[in-house]
Amino acid sequence: MKRNSIVTLGLLLCLSLTGVTASAKVRSRTVPVTQDISVGGTLIKSGIYLFSFDDKTNELTIADNSKRDVVI
C-alpha cells in the first residue's frame, strides 16, 4: 500500500512540474523517499533526493541530494 502511495506521489510530482508553465525550464524539487522503491528498473534507496524535470526534453533526473550523484 505504501509503495503505491509513493509511486502516486512521484507521478503527481512529475505532473505538477510539467503543468506549471510552457517554457523550456528545468524544475527541481527535493523529495524525501521514506522507503526503497524501484524506478525504471533502478533501485532507489530511502533518503533525500533531488527530482529534476526538463520540460523541453521530457527528461526526469533523480540525484542523491547529499552527493549530487545522478541516480536516474
mmCIF file of C-alpha atoms in Angstrom:
data_model
loop_
_atom_site.group_PDB
_atom_site.id
_atom_site.type_symbol
_atom_site.label_atom_id
_atom_site.label_comp_id
_atom_site.label_asym_id
_atom_site.label_seq_id
_atom_site.Cartn_x
_atom_site.Cartn_y
_atom_site.Cartn_z
ATOM 1 C CA MET A 1 0.000 0.000 0.000
ATOM 2 C CA LYS A 2 2.790 2.435 0.877
ATOM 3 C CA ARG A 3 4.634 1.610 -2.361
ATOM 4 C CA ASN A 4 1.560 2.617 -4.361
ATOM 5 C CA SER A 5 1.318 5.909 -2.489
ATOM 6 C CA ILE A 6 4.995 6.675 -3.155
ATOM 7 C CA VAL A 7 4.616 5.912 -6.852
ATOM 8 C CA THR A 8 1.481 8.064 -6.956
ATOM 9 C CA LEU A 9 3.359 10.867 -5.197
ATOM 10 C CA GLY A 10 6.148 10.638 -7.777
ATOM 11 C CA LEU A 11 3.697 10.768 -10.662
ATOM 12 C CA LEU A 12 1.886 13.734 -9.148
ATOM 13 C CA LEU A 13 5.224 15.487 -8.704
ATOM 14 C CA CYS A 14 6.068 14.919 -12.367
ATOM 15 C CA LEU A 15 2.669 16.140 -13.496
ATOM 16 C CA SER A 16 2.857 19.229 -11.308
ATOM 17 C CA LEU A 17 6.305 20.075 -12.640
ATOM 18 C CA THR A 18 5.152 19.800 -16.258
ATOM 19 C CA GLY A 19 1.936 21.748 -15.814
ATOM 20 C CA VAL A 20 3.420 24.861 -14.228
ATOM 21 C CA THR A 21 4.486 26.725 -17.364
ATOM 22 C CA ALA A 22 5.010 26.146 -21.063
ATOM 23 C CA SER A 23 8.565 27.489 -21.040
ATOM 24 C CA ALA A 24 11.610 25.259 -21.506
ATOM 25 C CA LYS A 25 12.923 25.238 -17.953
ATOM 26 C CA VAL A 26 14.237 22.644 -15.577
ATOM 27 C CA ARG A 27 12.093 22.329 -12.457
ATOM 28 C CA SER A 28 13.621 20.755 -9.360
ATOM 29 C CA ARG A 29 12.293 19.636 -6.003
ATOM 30 C CA THR A 30 13.951 17.965 -3.044
ATOM 31 C CA VAL A 31 11.856 14.962 -2.049
ATOM 32 C CA PRO A 32 12.344 12.627 0.926
ATOM 33 C CA VAL A 33 11.896 8.968 -0.047
ATOM 34 C CA THR A 34 10.889 7.045 3.065
ATOM 35 C CA GLN A 35 11.341 3.503 1.733
ATOM 36 C CA ASP A 36 13.212 1.745 -1.062
ATOM 37 C CA ILE A 37 11.459 1.951 -4.446
ATOM 38 C CA SER A 38 12.204 0.793 -7.966
ATOM 39 C CA VAL A 39 12.037 3.357 -10.785
ATOM 40 C CA GLY A 40 12.614 2.118 -14.307
ATOM 41 C CA GLY A 41 14.386 -0.968 -13.014
ATOM 42 C CA THR A 42 16.752 1.060 -10.797
ATOM 43 C CA LEU A 43 16.529 0.670 -7.026
ATOM 44 C CA ILE A 44 16.183 3.989 -5.191
ATOM 45 C CA LYS A 45 17.078 3.543 -1.519
ATOM 46 C CA SER A 46 15.414 5.637 1.152
ATOM 47 C CA GLY A 47 16.884 9.094 1.602
ATOM 48 C CA ILE A 48 16.570 12.630 0.275
ATOM 49 C CA TYR A 49 16.724 13.067 -3.496
ATOM 50 C CA LEU A 50 16.627 15.942 -5.944
ATOM 51 C CA PHE A 51 13.996 15.316 -8.635
ATOM 52 C CA SER A 52 14.576 17.495 -11.726
ATOM 53 C CA PHE A 53 12.347 17.596 -14.778
ATOM 54 C CA ASP A 54 13.303 19.250 -18.060
ATOM 55 C CA ASP A 55 10.068 20.030 -19.861
ATOM 56 C CA LYS A 56 11.827 20.663 -23.174
ATOM 57 C CA THR A 57 13.317 17.164 -23.371
ATOM 58 C CA ASN A 58 10.707 15.486 -21.104
ATOM 59 C CA GLU A 59 13.521 14.011 -19.023
ATOM 60 C CA LEU A 60 13.323 13.243 -15.309
ATOM 61 C CA THR A 61 16.592 13.132 -13.373
ATOM 62 C CA ILE A 62 16.857 11.783 -9.832
ATOM 63 C CA ALA A 63 20.018 12.713 -7.932
ATOM 64 C CA ASP A 64 21.219 11.868 -4.429
ATOM 65 C CA ASN A 65 20.846 15.195 -2.618
ATOM 66 C CA SER A 66 23.875 14.748 -0.343
ATOM 67 C CA LYS A 67 26.340 13.678 -3.074
ATOM 68 C CA ARG A 68 24.654 15.183 -6.155
ATOM 69 C CA ASP A 69 25.255 11.847 -7.913
ATOM 70 C CA VAL A 70 22.704 11.162 -10.640
ATOM 71 C CA VAL A 71 20.762 8.002 -9.863
ATOM 72 C CA ILE A 72 18.467 8.039 -12.911
#
